[in-house]
GROMACS .gro file of C-alpha atoms in nm:
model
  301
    1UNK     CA    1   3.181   3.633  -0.941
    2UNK     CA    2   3.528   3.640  -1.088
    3UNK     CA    3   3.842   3.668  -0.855
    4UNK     CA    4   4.213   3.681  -0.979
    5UNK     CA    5   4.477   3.442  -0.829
    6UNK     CA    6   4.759   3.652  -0.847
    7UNK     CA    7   5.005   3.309  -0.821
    8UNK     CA    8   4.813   3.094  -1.121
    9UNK     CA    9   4.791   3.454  -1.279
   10UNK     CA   10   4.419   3.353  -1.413
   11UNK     CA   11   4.085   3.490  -1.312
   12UNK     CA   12   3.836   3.210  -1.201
   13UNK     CA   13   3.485   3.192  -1.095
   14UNK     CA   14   3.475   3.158  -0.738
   15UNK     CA   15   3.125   2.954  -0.656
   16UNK     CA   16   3.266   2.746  -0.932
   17UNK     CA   17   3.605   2.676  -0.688
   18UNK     CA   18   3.418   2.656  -0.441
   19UNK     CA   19   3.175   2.389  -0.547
   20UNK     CA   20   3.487   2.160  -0.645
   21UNK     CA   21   3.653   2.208  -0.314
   22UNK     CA   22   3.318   2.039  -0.173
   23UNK     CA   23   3.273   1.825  -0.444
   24UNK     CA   24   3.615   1.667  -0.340
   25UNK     CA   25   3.559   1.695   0.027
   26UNK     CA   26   3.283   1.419  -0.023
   27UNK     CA   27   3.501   1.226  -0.238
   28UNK     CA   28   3.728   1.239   0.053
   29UNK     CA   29   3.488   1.183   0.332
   30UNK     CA   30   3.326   0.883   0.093
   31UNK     CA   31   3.624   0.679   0.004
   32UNK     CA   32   3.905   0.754   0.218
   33UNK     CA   33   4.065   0.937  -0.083
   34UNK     CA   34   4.217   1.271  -0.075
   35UNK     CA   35   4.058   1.380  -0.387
   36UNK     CA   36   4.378   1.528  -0.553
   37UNK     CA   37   4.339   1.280  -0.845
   38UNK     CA   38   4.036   1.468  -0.936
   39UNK     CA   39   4.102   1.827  -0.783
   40UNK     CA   40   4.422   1.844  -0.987
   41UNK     CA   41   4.307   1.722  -1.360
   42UNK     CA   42   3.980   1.939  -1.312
   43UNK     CA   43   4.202   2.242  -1.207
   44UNK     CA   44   4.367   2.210  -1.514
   45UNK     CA   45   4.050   2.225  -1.722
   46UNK     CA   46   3.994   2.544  -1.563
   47UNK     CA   47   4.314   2.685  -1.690
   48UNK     CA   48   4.537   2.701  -1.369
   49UNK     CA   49   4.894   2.631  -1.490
   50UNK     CA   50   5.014   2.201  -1.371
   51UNK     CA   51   5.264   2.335  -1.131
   52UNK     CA   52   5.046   2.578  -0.948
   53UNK     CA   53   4.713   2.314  -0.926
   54UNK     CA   54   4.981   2.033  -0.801
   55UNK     CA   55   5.106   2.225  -0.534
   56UNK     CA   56   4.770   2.389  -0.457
   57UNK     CA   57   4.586   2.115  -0.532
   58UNK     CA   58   4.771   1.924  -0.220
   59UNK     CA   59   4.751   2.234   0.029
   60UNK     CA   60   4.347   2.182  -0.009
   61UNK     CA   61   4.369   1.793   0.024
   62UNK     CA   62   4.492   1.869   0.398
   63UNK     CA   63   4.206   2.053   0.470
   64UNK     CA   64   3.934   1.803   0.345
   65UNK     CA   65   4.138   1.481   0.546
   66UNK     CA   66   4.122   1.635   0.865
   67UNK     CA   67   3.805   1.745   0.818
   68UNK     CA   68   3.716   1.356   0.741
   69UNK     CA   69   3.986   1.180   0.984
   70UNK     CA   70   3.785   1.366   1.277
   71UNK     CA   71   3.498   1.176   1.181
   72UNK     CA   72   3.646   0.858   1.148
   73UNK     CA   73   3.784   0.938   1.484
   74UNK     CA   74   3.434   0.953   1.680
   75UNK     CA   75   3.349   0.627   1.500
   76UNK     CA   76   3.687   0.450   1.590
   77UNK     CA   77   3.792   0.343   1.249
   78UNK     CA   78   4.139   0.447   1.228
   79UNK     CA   79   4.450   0.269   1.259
   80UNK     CA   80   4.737   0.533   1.433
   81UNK     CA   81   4.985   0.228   1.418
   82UNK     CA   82   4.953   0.133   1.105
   83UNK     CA   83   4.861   0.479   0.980
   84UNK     CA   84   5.230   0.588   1.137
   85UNK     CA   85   5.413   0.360   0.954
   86UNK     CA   86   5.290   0.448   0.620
   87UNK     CA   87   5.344   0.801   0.707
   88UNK     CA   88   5.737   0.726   0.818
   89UNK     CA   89   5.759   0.573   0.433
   90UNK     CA   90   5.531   0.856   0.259
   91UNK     CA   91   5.712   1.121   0.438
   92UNK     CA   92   6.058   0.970   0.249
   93UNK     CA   93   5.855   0.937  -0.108
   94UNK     CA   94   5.721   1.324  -0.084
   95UNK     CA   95   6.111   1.467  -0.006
   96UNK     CA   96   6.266   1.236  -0.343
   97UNK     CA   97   5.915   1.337  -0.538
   98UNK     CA   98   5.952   1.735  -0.535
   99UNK     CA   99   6.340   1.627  -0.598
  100UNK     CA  100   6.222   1.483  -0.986
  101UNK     CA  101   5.946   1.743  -1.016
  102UNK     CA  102   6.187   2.016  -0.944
  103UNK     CA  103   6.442   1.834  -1.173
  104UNK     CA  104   6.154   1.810  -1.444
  105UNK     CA  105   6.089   2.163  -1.398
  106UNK     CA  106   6.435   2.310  -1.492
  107UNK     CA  107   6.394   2.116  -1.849
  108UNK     CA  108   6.046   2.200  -1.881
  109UNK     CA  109   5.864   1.879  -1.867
  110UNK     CA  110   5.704   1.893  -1.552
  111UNK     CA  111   5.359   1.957  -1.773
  112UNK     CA  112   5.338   1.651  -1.988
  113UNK     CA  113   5.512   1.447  -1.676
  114UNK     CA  114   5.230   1.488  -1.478
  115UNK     CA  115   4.914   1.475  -1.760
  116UNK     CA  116   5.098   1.122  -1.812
  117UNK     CA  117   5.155   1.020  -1.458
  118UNK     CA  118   4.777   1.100  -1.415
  119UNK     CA  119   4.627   0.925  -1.767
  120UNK     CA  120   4.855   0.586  -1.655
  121UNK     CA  121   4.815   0.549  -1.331
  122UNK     CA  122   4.432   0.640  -1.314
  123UNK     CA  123   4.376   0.370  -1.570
  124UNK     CA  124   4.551   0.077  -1.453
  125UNK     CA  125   4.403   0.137  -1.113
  126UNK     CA  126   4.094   0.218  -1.219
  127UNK     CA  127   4.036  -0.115  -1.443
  128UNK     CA  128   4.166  -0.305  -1.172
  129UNK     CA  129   3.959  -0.172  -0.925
  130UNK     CA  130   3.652  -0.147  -1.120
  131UNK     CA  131   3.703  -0.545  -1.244
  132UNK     CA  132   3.740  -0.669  -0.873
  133UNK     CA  133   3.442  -0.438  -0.756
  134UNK     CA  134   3.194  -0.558  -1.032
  135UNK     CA  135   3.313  -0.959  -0.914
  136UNK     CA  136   3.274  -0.845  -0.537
  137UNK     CA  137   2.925  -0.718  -0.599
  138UNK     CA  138   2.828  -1.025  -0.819
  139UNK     CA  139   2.939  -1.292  -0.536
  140UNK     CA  140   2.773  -1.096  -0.274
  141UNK     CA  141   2.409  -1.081  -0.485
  142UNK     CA  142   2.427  -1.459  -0.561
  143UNK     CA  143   2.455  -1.484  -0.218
  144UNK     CA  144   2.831  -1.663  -0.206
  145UNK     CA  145   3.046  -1.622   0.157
  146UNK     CA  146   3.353  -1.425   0.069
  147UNK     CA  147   3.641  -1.596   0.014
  148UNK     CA  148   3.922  -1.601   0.335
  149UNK     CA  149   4.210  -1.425   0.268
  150UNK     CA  150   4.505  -1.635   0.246
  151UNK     CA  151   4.866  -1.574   0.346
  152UNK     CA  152   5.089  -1.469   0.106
  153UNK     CA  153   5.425  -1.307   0.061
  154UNK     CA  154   5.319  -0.993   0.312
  155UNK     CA  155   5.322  -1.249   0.599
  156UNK     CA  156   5.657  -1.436   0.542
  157UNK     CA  157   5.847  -1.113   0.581
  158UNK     CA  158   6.067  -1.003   0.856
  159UNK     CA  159   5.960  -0.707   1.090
  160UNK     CA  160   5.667  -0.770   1.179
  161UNK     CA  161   5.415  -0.584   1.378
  162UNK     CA  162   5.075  -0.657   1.576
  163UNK     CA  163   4.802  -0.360   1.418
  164UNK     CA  164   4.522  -0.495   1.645
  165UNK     CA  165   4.264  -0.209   1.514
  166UNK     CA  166   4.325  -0.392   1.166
  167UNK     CA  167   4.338  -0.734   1.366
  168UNK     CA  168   4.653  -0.784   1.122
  169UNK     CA  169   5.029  -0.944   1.251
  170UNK     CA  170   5.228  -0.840   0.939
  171UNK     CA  171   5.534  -0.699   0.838
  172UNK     CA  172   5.634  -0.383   0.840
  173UNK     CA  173   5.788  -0.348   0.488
  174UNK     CA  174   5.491  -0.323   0.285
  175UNK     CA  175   5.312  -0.098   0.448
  176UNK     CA  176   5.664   0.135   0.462
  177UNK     CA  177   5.634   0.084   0.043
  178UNK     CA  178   5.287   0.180   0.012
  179UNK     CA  179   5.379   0.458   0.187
  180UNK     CA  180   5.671   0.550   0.021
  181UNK     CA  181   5.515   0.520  -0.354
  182UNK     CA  182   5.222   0.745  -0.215
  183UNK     CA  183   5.479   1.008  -0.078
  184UNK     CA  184   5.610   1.013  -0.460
  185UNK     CA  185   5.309   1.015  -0.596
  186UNK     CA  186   5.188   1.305  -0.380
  187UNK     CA  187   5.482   1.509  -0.450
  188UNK     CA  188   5.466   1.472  -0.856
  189UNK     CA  189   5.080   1.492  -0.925
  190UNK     CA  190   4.937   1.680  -0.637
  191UNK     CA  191   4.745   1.324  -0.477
  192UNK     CA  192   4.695   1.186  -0.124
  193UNK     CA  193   4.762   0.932  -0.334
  194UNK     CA  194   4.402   0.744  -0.154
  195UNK     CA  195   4.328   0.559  -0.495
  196UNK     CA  196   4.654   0.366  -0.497
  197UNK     CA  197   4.675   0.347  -0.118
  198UNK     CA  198   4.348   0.227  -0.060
  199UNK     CA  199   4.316  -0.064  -0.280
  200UNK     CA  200   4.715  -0.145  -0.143
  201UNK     CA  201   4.578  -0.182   0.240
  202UNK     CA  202   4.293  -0.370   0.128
  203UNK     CA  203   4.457  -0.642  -0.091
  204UNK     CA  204   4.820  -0.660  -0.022
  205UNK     CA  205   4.802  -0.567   0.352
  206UNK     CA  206   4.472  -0.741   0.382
  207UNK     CA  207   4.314  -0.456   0.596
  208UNK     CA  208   3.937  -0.410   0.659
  209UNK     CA  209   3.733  -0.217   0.402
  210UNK     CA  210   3.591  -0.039   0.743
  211UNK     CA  211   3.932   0.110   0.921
  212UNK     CA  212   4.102   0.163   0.548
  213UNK     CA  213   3.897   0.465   0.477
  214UNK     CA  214   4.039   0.657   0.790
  215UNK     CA  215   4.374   0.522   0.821
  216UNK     CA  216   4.417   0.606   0.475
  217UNK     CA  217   4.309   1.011   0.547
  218UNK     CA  218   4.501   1.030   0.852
  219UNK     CA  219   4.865   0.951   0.629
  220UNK     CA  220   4.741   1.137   0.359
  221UNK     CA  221   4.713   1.454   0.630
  222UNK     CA  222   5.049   1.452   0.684
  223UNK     CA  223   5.265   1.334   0.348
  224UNK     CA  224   5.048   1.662   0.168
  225UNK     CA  225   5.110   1.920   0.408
  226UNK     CA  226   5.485   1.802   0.370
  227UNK     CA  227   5.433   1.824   0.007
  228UNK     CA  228   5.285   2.163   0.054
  229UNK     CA  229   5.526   2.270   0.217
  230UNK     CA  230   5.848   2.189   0.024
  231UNK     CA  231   5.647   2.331  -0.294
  232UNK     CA  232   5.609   2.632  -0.123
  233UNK     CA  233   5.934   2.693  -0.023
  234UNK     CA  234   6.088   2.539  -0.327
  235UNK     CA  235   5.879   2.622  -0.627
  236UNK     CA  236   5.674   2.938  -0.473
  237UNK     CA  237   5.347   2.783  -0.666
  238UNK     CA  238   5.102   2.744  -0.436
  239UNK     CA  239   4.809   3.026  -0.460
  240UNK     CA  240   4.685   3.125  -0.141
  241UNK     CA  241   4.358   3.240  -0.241
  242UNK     CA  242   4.283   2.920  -0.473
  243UNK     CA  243   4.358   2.704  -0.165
  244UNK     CA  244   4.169   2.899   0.095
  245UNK     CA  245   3.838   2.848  -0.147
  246UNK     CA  246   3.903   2.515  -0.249
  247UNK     CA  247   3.941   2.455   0.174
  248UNK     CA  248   3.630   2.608   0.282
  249UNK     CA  249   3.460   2.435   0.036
  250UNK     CA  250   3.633   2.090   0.145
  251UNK     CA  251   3.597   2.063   0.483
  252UNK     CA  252   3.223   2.101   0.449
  253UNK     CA  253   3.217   1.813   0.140
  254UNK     CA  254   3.429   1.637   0.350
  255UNK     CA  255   3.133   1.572   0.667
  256UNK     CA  256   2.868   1.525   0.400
  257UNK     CA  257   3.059   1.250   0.239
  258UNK     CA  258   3.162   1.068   0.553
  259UNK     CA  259   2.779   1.062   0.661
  260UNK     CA  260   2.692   0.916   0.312
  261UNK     CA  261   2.945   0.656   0.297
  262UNK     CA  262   2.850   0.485   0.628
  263UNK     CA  263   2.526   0.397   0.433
  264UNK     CA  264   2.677   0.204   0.170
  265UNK     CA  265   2.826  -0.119   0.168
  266UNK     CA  266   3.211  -0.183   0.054
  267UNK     CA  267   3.144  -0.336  -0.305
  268UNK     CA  268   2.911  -0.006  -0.374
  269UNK     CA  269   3.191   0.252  -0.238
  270UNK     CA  270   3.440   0.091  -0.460
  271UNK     CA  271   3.288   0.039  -0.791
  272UNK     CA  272   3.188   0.388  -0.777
  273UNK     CA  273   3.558   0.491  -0.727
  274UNK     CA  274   3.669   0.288  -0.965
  275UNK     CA  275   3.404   0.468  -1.189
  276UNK     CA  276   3.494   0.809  -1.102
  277UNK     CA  277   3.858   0.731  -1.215
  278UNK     CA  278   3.803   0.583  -1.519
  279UNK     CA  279   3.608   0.882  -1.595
  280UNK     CA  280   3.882   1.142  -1.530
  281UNK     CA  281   4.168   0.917  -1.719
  282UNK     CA  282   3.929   0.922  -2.047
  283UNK     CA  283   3.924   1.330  -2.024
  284UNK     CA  284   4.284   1.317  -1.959
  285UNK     CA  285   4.383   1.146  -2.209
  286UNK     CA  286   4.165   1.275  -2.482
  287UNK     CA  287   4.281   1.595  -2.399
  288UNK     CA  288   4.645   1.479  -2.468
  289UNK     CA  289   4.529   1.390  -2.797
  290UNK     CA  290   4.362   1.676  -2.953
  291UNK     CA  291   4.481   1.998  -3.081
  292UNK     CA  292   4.465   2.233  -2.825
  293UNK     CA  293   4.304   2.565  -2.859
  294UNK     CA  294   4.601   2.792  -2.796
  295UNK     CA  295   4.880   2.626  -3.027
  296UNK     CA  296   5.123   2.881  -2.921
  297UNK     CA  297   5.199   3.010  -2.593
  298UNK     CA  298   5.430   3.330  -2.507
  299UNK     CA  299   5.716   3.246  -2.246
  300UNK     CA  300   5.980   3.454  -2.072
  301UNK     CA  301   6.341   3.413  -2.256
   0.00000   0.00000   0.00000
C-alpha cells in the first residue's frame, strides 16, 4: 500500500516503512544504538531527499530510545549521572551541528556532506570495532581472564565525579566531549550517534558493557528530540507521516531487541554491530561511486 509524504514529496510503501522502523527499534533495543546510522542511509535508498530522512530520521530515533530506556529502567542498567553529563555536552554539539548543516544547505552541499560523513565515519568505527570484537571473542574462547583496565589520561584530569552505577571516579571532561561530538553528529547525519558513543563509554570512559547500552539511549533521547526540533523549526523537513510510521514501527522493534540482547554476551553484541556497519558503509560508498540512474535532476531557479 502506497502513501504520499507530502514533506519528502515521494510516495512510499508503507509495510515497507514500517518494517524498518522495527527493524531499527531492535537495533536500538540490542545495542544501545539509536539506529539513525542505518535508518538514515536506508531512507535514502528509498528515495526520500538527505535533508528530509536526517531530520526525520532523528524524530523516529526518539521514539525507539524511550521505548528501550524504559526497559533498561526495570532492569537498573542506566547511569542518570553520567547519562546527564553527556547530555549537557550533546545538547551544545546538536545547537553548532544544525548551525553547519544549515550553512551547508544555503550552498547546496548538505547532500554529499552527509553521504561522506556517513561512508567515513561508519568505516573507521566499524573496523575498529569489529578488530577489537573478533580479539575479545578469541581471548574469551581460549579461555584467557580479561585484561584490567588501566588508568590512563581520563583519570589524571581535573573535575572529577563519583558515577557509582558505572563504579567509575573520573573526570568530567570526557564524557562532556563524547557528548558534544555526538550532539554534532546527531545534528549533521540524523544519528543518536550510539555507534560512536558506545564504543567511547566503553574504552575511553572505561564503563561496563552492561549499563552502556541504557545510558547510551537515555542521552540519545534527548540530544534527537533537540535535533528534531531545531530542524523543524529551522529547515521545515521533517515529514510527519514518515515519522509517525517509522515510530510505531520502532517502539515495538525496540522491546523485541532489548529482550534479545540480554541473551547474548558483550563480545557477540559487538561484533555484530561492528558487522552491521561495515555493511551499510560498503553500500554507501559504492553508491557514491557509480553513475546514478537519474543524471539530471530539475530544481527551482
Amino acid at each position: 500500500m502506497q502513501i504520499y509524504l507530502p514533506i519528502a514529496e515521494v510516495s512510499v510503501n508503507v509495510f515497507l516503512l514500517f518494517g524498518l522502523g522495527g527493524m531499527v527499534g531492535i537495533l536500538s533495543g540490542m545495542f544501545g544504538v539509536g539506529g539513525g546510522f542505518l535508518i538514515t542511509p536506508l531512507l535514502f535508498f528509498l528515495g526520500i531527499p538527505p535533508a528530509v530522512a536526517v531530520a526525520t530520521g532523528a524524530n523516529q530515533i526518539v521514539a525507539s530510545s524511550v521505548s528501550g530506556v524504559l526497559a533498561h529502567l526495570k532492569r537498573r542498567t542506566v547511569d542518570l549521572r553520567m547519562g546527564t553529563v553527556l547530555l549537557a555536552g550533546g545538547l551544545i554539539g546538536a545547537g553548532l551541528g544544525v548551525w553547519v548543516f544549515n550553512l551547508l544547505k544555503e550552498i547546496g552541499q548538505v547532500d554529499l556532506l552527509v553521504r561522506l560523513c556517513y561512508v567515513v565515519f561508519l568505516g573507521v568505527i566499524g573496523s575498529l570495532m569489529f578488530v577489537e570484537s573478533l580479539n575479545a571473542l578469541r581471548r574469551s574462547s581460549k579461555g584467557g581472564k580479561p585484561k584490567r583496565r588501566h588508568h590512563g589520561w581520563v583519570h589524571g584530569l581535573p573535575f572529577k565525579m563519583r558515577f557509582r552505577t558505572s563504579g567509575l571516579y573520573i573526570s568530567s571532561i570526557p564524557p562532556l566531549l563524547v557528548g558534544l561530538s555526538v550532539g554534532v553528529l546527531s545534528a549533521i547525519m540524523g544519528v543518536g550517534g550510539g555507534f560512536i558513543m558506545v564504543p567511547a563509554m566503553i574504552y575511553i570512559l572505561g564503563m561496563p558493557t552492561k549499563v552502556v547500552v541504557g545510558t547510551s539511549l537515555f542521552q540519545i533521547i534527548f540530544v534527537t528530540a533537540f535535533t528534531t526540533m531545531l530542524h523543524a523549526v529551522t529547515n521545515y523537513t521533517v515529514d510527519i507521516l514518515l515519522a509517525l510510521v517509522l515510530l510505531i514501527g520502532g517502539v515495538i522493534g525496540a522491546q523485541i531487541g532489548t529482550a534479545v540482547g540480554t541473551r547474548m554476551n558483550a563480545e557477540q553484541l559487538r561484533i555484530a554491530l561492528a558487522s552491521l556497519v561495515l555493511l551499510v558503509c560498503g553500500k554507501l560508498a559504492l553508491d557514491l561511486f557509480l553513475t546514478p540512474g537519474d543524471l539530471y535532476q530539475l530544481g527551482a531557479q
